mmCIF file of C-alpha atoms and ligand atoms in Angstrom:
data_model
loop_
_atom_site.group_PDB
_atom_site.id
_atom_site.type_symbol
_atom_site.label_atom_id
_atom_site.label_comp_id
_atom_site.label_asym_id
_atom_site.label_seq_id
_atom_site.Cartn_x
_atom_site.Cartn_y
_atom_site.Cartn_z
ATOM 1 C CA UNK A 1 0.000 0.000 0.000
ATOM 2 C CA UNK A 2 1.677 3.197 -1.141
ATOM 3 C CA UNK A 3 0.936 6.577 0.392
ATOM 4 C CA UNK A 4 -0.051 8.266 -2.857
ATOM 5 C CA UNK A 5 -1.895 6.948 -5.932
ATOM 6 C CA UNK A 6 -4.419 8.131 -8.547
ATOM 7 C CA UNK A 7 -7.706 9.701 -7.447
ATOM 8 C CA UNK A 8 -10.485 7.076 -6.970
ATOM 9 C CA UNK A 9 -13.445 7.081 -9.389
ATOM 10 C CA UNK A 10 -16.319 9.393 -8.269
ATOM 11 C CA UNK A 11 -19.161 6.785 -7.916
ATOM 12 C CA UNK A 12 -17.028 4.533 -5.704
ATOM 13 C CA UNK A 13 -15.827 7.545 -3.755
ATOM 14 C CA UNK A 14 -19.373 8.827 -3.181
ATOM 15 C CA UNK A 15 -20.585 5.425 -1.985
ATOM 16 C CA UNK A 16 -17.719 4.976 0.471
ATOM 17 C CA UNK A 17 -18.046 8.563 1.654
ATOM 18 C CA UNK A 18 -21.750 8.015 2.428
ATOM 19 C CA UNK A 19 -20.884 4.844 4.321
ATOM 20 C CA UNK A 20 -18.139 6.549 6.295
ATOM 21 C CA UNK A 21 -20.399 9.472 7.156
ATOM 22 C CA UNK A 22 -23.105 7.075 8.406
ATOM 23 C CA UNK A 23 -20.524 5.266 10.553
ATOM 24 C CA UNK A 24 -19.229 8.547 11.975
ATOM 25 C CA UNK A 25 -22.705 9.819 12.818
ATOM 26 C CA UNK A 26 -23.385 6.489 14.550
ATOM 27 C CA UNK A 27 -20.009 6.870 16.345
ATOM 28 C CA UNK A 28 -19.274 3.332 15.165
ATOM 29 C CA UNK A 29 -15.506 2.958 15.091
ATOM 30 C CA UNK A 30 -15.605 -0.627 13.793
ATOM 31 C CA UNK A 31 -17.877 0.289 10.869
ATOM 32 C CA UNK A 32 -15.752 3.353 10.064
ATOM 33 C CA UNK A 33 -12.587 1.265 10.080
ATOM 34 C CA UNK A 34 -14.192 -1.275 7.749
ATOM 35 C CA UNK A 35 -15.066 1.496 5.247
ATOM 36 C CA UNK A 36 -11.419 2.566 5.164
ATOM 37 C CA UNK A 37 -10.337 -1.072 4.872
ATOM 38 C CA UNK A 38 -12.697 -1.522 1.910
ATOM 39 C CA UNK A 39 -11.234 1.522 0.195
ATOM 40 C CA UNK A 40 -7.705 0.173 0.654
ATOM 41 C CA UNK A 41 -8.761 -3.253 -0.670
ATOM 42 C CA UNK A 42 -10.165 -1.479 -3.742
ATOM 43 C CA UNK A 43 -6.672 -0.116 -4.332
ATOM 44 C CA UNK A 44 -7.012 3.311 -2.769
ATOM 45 C CA UNK A 45 -3.866 4.755 -1.284
ATOM 46 C CA UNK A 46 -3.557 6.030 2.296
ATOM 47 C CA UNK A 47 -3.685 9.548 0.847
ATOM 48 C CA UNK A 48 -6.886 8.616 -1.004
ATOM 49 C CA UNK A 49 -8.448 7.586 2.320
ATOM 50 C CA UNK A 50 -7.208 10.764 4.039
ATOM 51 C CA UNK A 51 -8.134 13.280 1.374
ATOM 52 C CA UNK A 52 -11.099 11.684 -0.417
ATOM 53 C CA UNK A 53 -12.841 10.080 2.565
ATOM 54 C CA UNK A 54 -11.843 11.250 6.026
ATOM 55 C CA UNK A 55 -11.361 14.962 5.273
ATOM 56 C CA UNK A 56 -14.641 15.435 3.327
ATOM 57 C CA UNK A 57 -16.567 13.330 5.857
ATOM 58 C CA UNK A 58 -15.403 15.618 8.681
ATOM 59 C CA UNK A 59 -16.199 18.723 6.649
ATOM 60 C CA UNK A 60 -19.730 17.349 6.205
ATOM 61 C CA UNK A 61 -19.974 16.623 9.950
ATOM 62 C CA UNK A 62 -19.052 20.279 10.549
ATOM 63 C CA UNK A 63 -21.670 21.494 8.064
ATOM 64 C CA UNK A 64 -24.351 19.415 9.820
ATOM 65 C CA UNK A 65 -23.276 20.756 13.201
ATOM 66 C CA UNK A 66 -23.405 24.314 11.813
ATOM 67 C CA UNK A 67 -26.970 23.710 10.534
ATOM 68 C CA UNK A 68 -27.990 22.385 13.970
ATOM 69 C CA UNK A 69 -28.701 18.874 12.629
ATOM 70 C CA UNK A 70 -26.307 17.184 15.032
ATOM 71 C CA UNK A 71 -25.050 18.147 18.489
ATOM 72 C CA UNK A 72 -21.604 19.089 19.735
ATOM 73 C CA UNK A 73 -21.111 15.658 21.326
ATOM 74 C CA UNK A 74 -21.993 13.923 18.017
ATOM 75 C CA UNK A 75 -19.331 16.008 16.314
ATOM 76 C CA UNK A 76 -16.788 15.194 19.057
ATOM 77 C CA UNK A 77 -17.500 11.458 18.678
ATOM 78 C CA UNK A 78 -17.113 11.613 14.884
ATOM 79 C CA UNK A 79 -13.825 13.442 15.340
ATOM 80 C CA UNK A 80 -12.426 10.934 17.798
ATOM 81 C CA UNK A 81 -13.268 8.081 15.403
ATOM 82 C CA UNK A 82 -11.456 9.945 12.595
ATOM 83 C CA UNK A 83 -8.436 10.534 14.798
ATOM 84 C CA UNK A 84 -8.322 6.775 15.352
ATOM 85 C CA UNK A 85 -8.636 6.126 11.604
ATOM 86 C CA UNK A 86 -5.806 8.518 10.779
ATOM 87 C CA UNK A 87 -3.469 7.023 13.362
ATOM 88 C CA UNK A 88 -4.151 3.422 12.355
ATOM 89 C CA UNK A 89 -3.757 4.364 8.680
ATOM 90 C CA UNK A 90 -0.357 5.933 9.312
ATOM 91 C CA UNK A 91 0.680 2.975 11.484
ATOM 92 C CA UNK A 92 0.139 0.520 8.618
ATOM 93 C CA UNK A 93 2.473 2.215 6.173
ATOM 94 C CA UNK A 94 6.090 1.253 5.794
ATOM 95 C CA UNK A 95 8.074 4.447 6.245
ATOM 96 C CA UNK A 96 11.070 5.186 4.086
ATOM 97 C CA UNK A 97 14.494 5.435 5.684
ATOM 98 C CA UNK A 98 14.714 8.852 7.366
ATOM 99 C CA UNK A 99 16.745 11.436 5.523
ATOM 100 C CA UNK A 100 17.944 13.096 8.725
ATOM 101 C CA UNK A 101 15.780 16.169 8.141
ATOM 102 C CA UNK A 102 13.595 17.154 11.063
ATOM 103 C CA UNK A 103 10.143 18.719 10.855
ATOM 104 C CA UNK A 104 8.108 20.218 13.667
ATOM 105 C CA UNK A 105 4.337 20.323 13.103
ATOM 106 C CA UNK A 106 1.731 22.049 15.239
ATOM 107 C CA UNK A 107 -1.185 24.450 15.460
ATOM 108 C CA UNK A 108 -1.075 28.191 15.924
ATOM 109 C CA UNK A 109 -1.943 29.752 19.269
ATOM 110 C CA UNK A 110 -5.621 29.300 20.168
ATOM 111 C CA UNK A 111 -6.179 26.675 17.495
ATOM 112 C CA UNK A 112 -7.779 23.431 18.705
ATOM 113 C CA UNK A 113 -8.389 21.805 15.312
ATOM 114 C CA UNK A 114 -5.573 19.248 15.166
ATOM 115 C CA UNK A 115 -6.468 16.646 12.542
ATOM 116 C CA UNK A 116 -5.196 18.635 9.538
ATOM 117 C CA UNK A 117 -1.862 19.050 11.334
ATOM 118 C CA UNK A 118 -1.854 15.333 12.158
ATOM 119 C CA UNK A 119 -2.284 14.508 8.467
ATOM 120 C CA UNK A 120 0.597 16.847 7.585
ATOM 121 C CA UNK A 121 2.784 15.194 10.240
ATOM 122 C CA UNK A 122 2.007 11.743 8.853
ATOM 123 C CA UNK A 123 2.586 12.843 5.267
ATOM 124 C CA UNK A 124 6.007 14.269 6.096
ATOM 125 C CA UNK A 125 6.986 11.084 7.991
ATOM 126 C CA UNK A 126 6.061 9.084 4.916
ATOM 127 C CA UNK A 127 8.392 11.279 2.855
ATOM 128 C CA UNK A 128 11.415 10.579 5.025
ATOM 129 C CA UNK A 129 11.193 13.403 7.556
ATOM 130 C CA UNK A 130 11.715 12.836 11.289
ATOM 131 C CA UNK A 131 8.593 14.505 12.639
ATOM 132 C CA UNK A 132 7.791 16.038 16.003
ATOM 133 C CA UNK A 133 4.050 16.658 16.408
ATOM 134 C CA UNK A 134 2.973 19.352 18.867
ATOM 135 C CA UNK A 135 -0.807 18.859 18.594
ATOM 136 C CA UNK A 136 -3.187 21.728 19.483
ATOM 137 C CA UNK A 137 -2.582 25.426 20.257
ATOM 138 C CA UNK A 138 1.086 26.222 20.909
ATOM 139 C CA UNK A 139 1.755 29.763 22.205
ATOM 140 C CA UNK A 140 4.343 32.026 20.552
ATOM 141 C CA UNK A 141 6.927 31.711 23.361
ATOM 142 C CA UNK A 142 6.605 27.938 23.332
ATOM 143 C CA UNK A 143 7.297 27.863 19.564
ATOM 144 C CA UNK A 144 10.454 29.906 20.161
ATOM 145 C CA UNK A 145 11.571 27.530 22.931
ATOM 146 C CA UNK A 146 10.852 24.276 21.105
ATOM 147 C CA UNK A 147 12.487 25.432 17.855
ATOM 148 C CA UNK A 148 15.605 26.518 19.798
ATOM 149 C CA UNK A 149 15.726 23.221 21.687
ATOM 150 C CA UNK A 150 14.786 20.736 18.928
ATOM 151 C CA UNK A 151 16.421 22.506 15.968
ATOM 152 C CA UNK A 152 14.022 21.511 13.162
ATOM 153 C CA UNK A 153 14.820 22.125 9.476
ATOM 154 C CA UNK A 154 11.144 22.780 8.737
ATOM 155 C CA UNK A 155 8.215 24.011 10.804
ATOM 156 C CA UNK A 156 4.604 23.526 9.642
ATOM 157 C CA UNK A 157 1.973 25.675 11.364
ATOM 158 C CA UNK A 158 -1.712 24.749 10.892
ATOM 159 C CA UNK A 159 -4.572 27.232 11.302
ATOM 160 C CA UNK A 160 -8.233 26.402 10.724
ATOM 161 C CA UNK A 161 -9.989 29.513 12.005
ATOM 162 C CA UNK A 162 -9.524 32.644 9.937
ATOM 163 C CA UNK A 163 -9.864 34.747 13.102
ATOM 164 C CA UNK A 164 -6.670 33.076 14.378
ATOM 165 C CA UNK A 165 -4.499 34.128 11.422
ATOM 166 C CA UNK A 166 -3.233 37.163 13.362
ATOM 167 C CA UNK A 167 -1.367 34.787 15.682
ATOM 168 C CA UNK A 168 0.648 33.250 12.839
ATOM 169 C CA UNK A 169 2.976 36.193 12.039
ATOM 170 C CA UNK A 170 4.340 36.420 15.617
ATOM 171 C CA UNK A 171 4.868 32.635 15.637
ATOM 172 C CA UNK A 172 6.855 32.782 12.381
ATOM 173 C CA UNK A 173 8.975 35.656 13.703
ATOM 174 C CA UNK A 174 9.666 33.702 16.903
ATOM 175 C CA UNK A 175 10.730 30.670 14.858
ATOM 176 C CA UNK A 176 13.103 32.800 12.736
ATOM 177 C CA UNK A 177 14.584 34.441 15.825
ATOM 178 C CA UNK A 178 15.241 31.027 17.359
ATOM 179 C CA UNK A 179 16.647 29.425 14.192
ATOM 180 C CA UNK A 180 17.106 31.630 11.113
ATOM 181 C CA UNK A 181 17.870 28.715 8.733
ATOM 182 C CA UNK A 182 14.591 26.910 9.585
ATOM 183 C CA UNK A 183 12.073 26.944 6.695
ATOM 184 C CA UNK A 184 8.394 27.568 7.478
ATOM 185 C CA UNK A 185 5.203 26.353 5.830
ATOM 186 C CA UNK A 186 1.680 27.323 6.811
ATOM 187 C CA UNK A 187 -1.660 25.830 5.805
ATOM 188 C CA UNK A 188 -5.138 24.880 6.905
ATOM 189 C CA UNK A 189 -8.694 25.978 6.230
ATOM 190 C CA UNK A 190 -8.053 29.538 7.457
ATOM 191 C CA UNK A 191 -6.086 30.279 4.277
ATOM 192 C CA UNK A 192 -8.902 29.056 2.054
ATOM 193 C CA UNK A 193 -11.540 30.995 3.998
ATOM 194 C CA UNK A 194 -10.243 34.485 3.295
ATOM 195 C CA UNK A 195 -11.868 35.747 0.062
ATOM 196 C CA UNK A 196 -9.473 36.803 -2.712
ATOM 197 C CA UNK A 197 -5.732 36.174 -2.463
ATOM 198 C CA UNK A 198 -4.275 33.678 -0.001
ATOM 199 C CA UNK A 199 -3.180 35.814 2.995
ATOM 200 C CA UNK A 200 0.556 36.477 3.276
ATOM 201 C CA UNK A 201 1.549 35.833 6.874
ATOM 202 C CA UNK A 202 5.290 35.824 6.164
ATOM 203 C CA UNK A 203 5.909 32.079 5.766
ATOM 204 C CA UNK A 204 8.325 30.633 3.207
ATOM 205 C CA UNK A 205 5.441 28.628 1.779
ATOM 206 C CA UNK A 206 1.628 28.643 2.008
ATOM 207 C CA UNK A 207 0.024 25.322 1.055
ATOM 208 C CA UNK A 208 -3.753 25.049 1.147
ATOM 209 C CA UNK A 209 -3.994 21.477 -0.165
ATOM 210 C CA UNK A 210 -1.768 19.179 1.908
ATOM 211 C CA UNK A 211 -1.460 16.754 -1.030
ATOM 212 C CA UNK A 212 0.753 19.334 -2.711
ATOM 213 C CA UNK A 213 3.092 19.700 0.252
ATOM 214 C CA UNK A 214 5.777 17.093 -0.589
ATOM 215 C CA UNK A 215 6.014 18.325 -4.205
ATOM 216 C CA UNK A 216 6.087 21.996 -3.212
ATOM 217 C CA UNK A 217 8.854 21.339 -0.665
ATOM 218 C CA UNK A 218 10.852 19.348 -3.209
ATOM 219 C CA UNK A 219 10.479 22.154 -5.782
ATOM 220 C CA UNK A 220 12.085 24.557 -3.284
ATOM 221 C CA UNK A 221 14.881 22.128 -2.500
ATOM 222 C CA UNK A 222 13.469 21.612 1.010
ATOM 223 C CA UNK A 223 11.861 18.199 0.419
HETATM 224 C C1 B12 C 1 -13.718 18.522 14.744
HETATM 225 C C2 B12 C 1 -14.007 19.984 14.807
HETATM 226 C C3 B12 C 1 -13.789 20.631 16.017
HETATM 227 C C4 B12 C 1 -13.130 19.958 17.222
HETATM 228 C C5 B12 C 1 -11.615 19.777 16.900
HETATM 229 C C6 B12 C 1 -11.029 18.582 17.639
HETATM 230 C C7 B12 C 1 -9.708 18.189 17.090
HETATM 231 N N1 B12 C 1 -9.062 17.284 17.775
HETATM 232 O O1 B12 C 1 -9.223 18.648 16.075
HETATM 233 C C8 B12 C 1 -13.408 20.962 18.359
HETATM 234 C C9 B12 C 1 -14.583 20.480 19.177
HETATM 235 C C10 B12 C 1 -12.254 21.273 19.314
HETATM 236 C C11 B12 C 1 -13.842 22.207 17.594
HETATM 237 C C12 B12 C 1 -13.960 23.438 18.192
HETATM 238 C C13 B12 C 1 -14.394 24.564 17.533
HETATM 239 N N2 B12 C 1 -14.822 24.646 16.270
HETATM 240 CO CO1 B12 C 1 -14.640 23.212 14.998
HETATM 241 N N3 B12 C 1 -14.787 21.909 13.714
HETATM 242 C C14 B12 C 1 -14.485 20.647 13.649
HETATM 243 C C15 B12 C 1 -14.789 20.049 12.270
HETATM 244 C C16 B12 C 1 -16.134 19.320 12.335
HETATM 245 C C17 B12 C 1 -13.765 19.114 11.704
HETATM 246 C C18 B12 C 1 -12.313 19.669 11.684
HETATM 247 C C19 B12 C 1 -11.434 18.673 11.038
HETATM 248 O O2 B12 C 1 -10.749 17.908 11.695
HETATM 249 N N4 B12 C 1 -11.493 18.582 9.705
HETATM 250 C C20 B12 C 1 -10.754 17.559 8.949
HETATM 251 C C21 B12 C 1 -9.364 18.035 8.604
HETATM 252 C C22 B12 C 1 -8.495 16.875 8.142
HETATM 253 O O3 B12 C 1 -9.536 18.930 7.529
HETATM 254 P P1 B12 C 1 -8.802 20.329 7.456
HETATM 255 O O4 B12 C 1 -8.666 20.905 8.804
HETATM 256 O O5 B12 C 1 -9.432 21.097 6.392
HETATM 257 O O6 B12 C 1 -7.315 19.908 7.003
HETATM 258 C C23 B12 C 1 -7.005 19.650 5.643
HETATM 259 C C24 B12 C 1 -6.492 20.888 4.912
HETATM 260 O O7 B12 C 1 -7.058 22.086 5.384
HETATM 261 C C25 B12 C 1 -5.020 20.840 5.020
HETATM 262 N N5 B12 C 1 -4.327 21.398 6.178
HETATM 263 C C26 B12 C 1 -4.773 21.566 7.428
HETATM 264 N N6 B12 C 1 -3.811 22.076 8.207
HETATM 265 C C27 B12 C 1 -2.714 22.221 7.433
HETATM 266 C C28 B12 C 1 -1.432 22.697 7.746
HETATM 267 C C29 B12 C 1 -0.467 22.738 6.744
HETATM 268 C C30 B12 C 1 0.901 23.230 7.087
HETATM 269 C C31 B12 C 1 -0.792 22.301 5.434
HETATM 270 C C32 B12 C 1 0.223 22.333 4.379
HETATM 271 C C33 B12 C 1 -2.088 21.857 5.123
HETATM 272 C C34 B12 C 1 -3.022 21.804 6.131
HETATM 273 O O8 B12 C 1 -4.764 19.446 5.022
HETATM 274 C C35 B12 C 1 -5.807 18.719 5.663
HETATM 275 C C36 B12 C 1 -5.968 17.427 4.915
HETATM 276 O O9 B12 C 1 -6.915 17.420 3.919
HETATM 277 C C37 B12 C 1 -14.852 21.350 11.401
HETATM 278 C C38 B12 C 1 -15.572 21.231 10.077
HETATM 279 C C39 B12 C 1 -14.592 21.432 8.949
HETATM 280 N N7 B12 C 1 -15.013 22.136 7.914
HETATM 281 O O10 B12 C 1 -13.464 20.997 8.975
HETATM 282 C C40 B12 C 1 -15.373 22.355 12.405
HETATM 283 C C41 B12 C 1 -15.050 23.858 12.230
HETATM 284 C C42 B12 C 1 -13.632 24.038 11.713
HETATM 285 N N8 B12 C 1 -15.161 24.381 13.596
HETATM 286 C C43 B12 C 1 -15.728 25.524 13.623
HETATM 287 C C44 B12 C 1 -15.963 26.262 14.811
HETATM 288 C C45 B12 C 1 -16.810 27.518 14.658
HETATM 289 C C46 B12 C 1 -15.458 25.845 16.046
HETATM 290 C C47 B12 C 1 -15.570 26.578 17.383
HETATM 291 C C48 B12 C 1 -15.368 28.104 17.329
HETATM 292 C C49 B12 C 1 -16.940 26.198 17.983
HETATM 293 C C50 B12 C 1 -17.258 26.854 19.316
HETATM 294 N N9 B12 C 1 -18.189 27.766 19.259
HETATM 295 O O11 B12 C 1 -16.646 26.554 20.307
HETATM 296 C C51 B12 C 1 -14.472 25.886 18.228
HETATM 297 C C52 B12 C 1 -13.115 26.627 18.113
HETATM 298 C C53 B12 C 1 -12.019 25.911 18.863
HETATM 299 C C54 B12 C 1 -10.669 26.559 18.660
HETATM 300 N N10 B12 C 1 -10.262 27.432 19.580
HETATM 301 O O12 B12 C 1 -9.991 26.282 17.713
HETATM 302 C C55 B12 C 1 -16.082 26.029 12.230
HETATM 303 C C56 B12 C 1 -15.084 27.108 11.769
HETATM 304 C C57 B12 C 1 -15.776 28.216 11.026
HETATM 305 C C58 B12 C 1 -14.825 29.344 10.687
HETATM 306 N N11 B12 C 1 -15.405 30.302 10.047
HETATM 307 O O13 B12 C 1 -13.664 29.378 10.972
HETATM 308 C C59 B12 C 1 -16.110 24.721 11.414
HETATM 309 C C60 B12 C 1 -15.760 24.886 9.937
HETATM 310 C C61 B12 C 1 -17.514 24.094 11.561
HETATM 311 C C62 B12 C 1 -18.551 24.855 10.769
HETATM 312 N N12 B12 C 1 -18.969 24.355 9.636
HETATM 313 O O14 B12 C 1 -18.987 25.886 11.188
HETATM 314 N N13 B12 C 1 -14.094 21.929 16.311
#
């Protein structure tokens, strides 16, 4: 099972997506896992399951929560099942030999949406990076401290809420002050939410679609 492969055909994708959504709304971890297993048996890649199933299913869960069709606890349960799916998916893949490059991945201050960052962390691991994953909301001073102590070559900062974008500039400046040679990449739904141009927060790279990340890093000689 490779990490990346061609996009699955739409009818099959729609059917599996419906099944995954039903499993998530029922908070049925076993059923959700079997949908992902079916996709992999059909030849989908891990990235196919991440980007064509799990991500859109969670976006739909959010839309239903926003419309008041499901409660906060339903959304929490769906999220915890997806976290499980993402971790088991990453655990199945054979990782390439590490290249010695170190990446630090986390969320900007105040940001509690962690699954996008988790996907980025897994993706980088599968492309040979040694990855440190910070999880949710890391304050500016803590970014400075961890970058100084752990000396990453790349830092990826995830932001989902557009109203949290103001926190990203100070984080990037703290990273540069701690380690000037460290490259920075930012991404997450916040960058897609702002109408018009993708906001410039001062990162080396802005990547809205995580699938493009390995290629974009390689094109800059960072991958
Ligand atoms: C689960 C969830 C939560 C959980 C998160 C738990 C967790 N462990 O992550 C909890 C309960 C904490 C939560 C809280 C809130 N949430 Co919420 N949440 C969601 C939900 C349903 C799913 C998020 C998710 O995991 N998506 C799946 C991931 C994989 O997708 P993704 O984030 O888009 O990531 C992909 C790309 O964006 C990209 N990417 C992401 N990060 C990065 C980083 C880099 C570097 C790169 C290259 C790429 C990249 O790659 C990923 C892979 O495809 C979304 C719905 C949605 N549209 O996503 C709402 C949503 C994001 N939440 C929303 C809101 C409003 C909130 C709250 C304010 C609610 C409240 N009133 O308390 C709080 C804010 C908390 C905070 N301080 O951050 C809104 C945001 C609206 C907006 N305008 O910003 C959404 C869109 C729901 C909605 N439809 O209204 N939430």
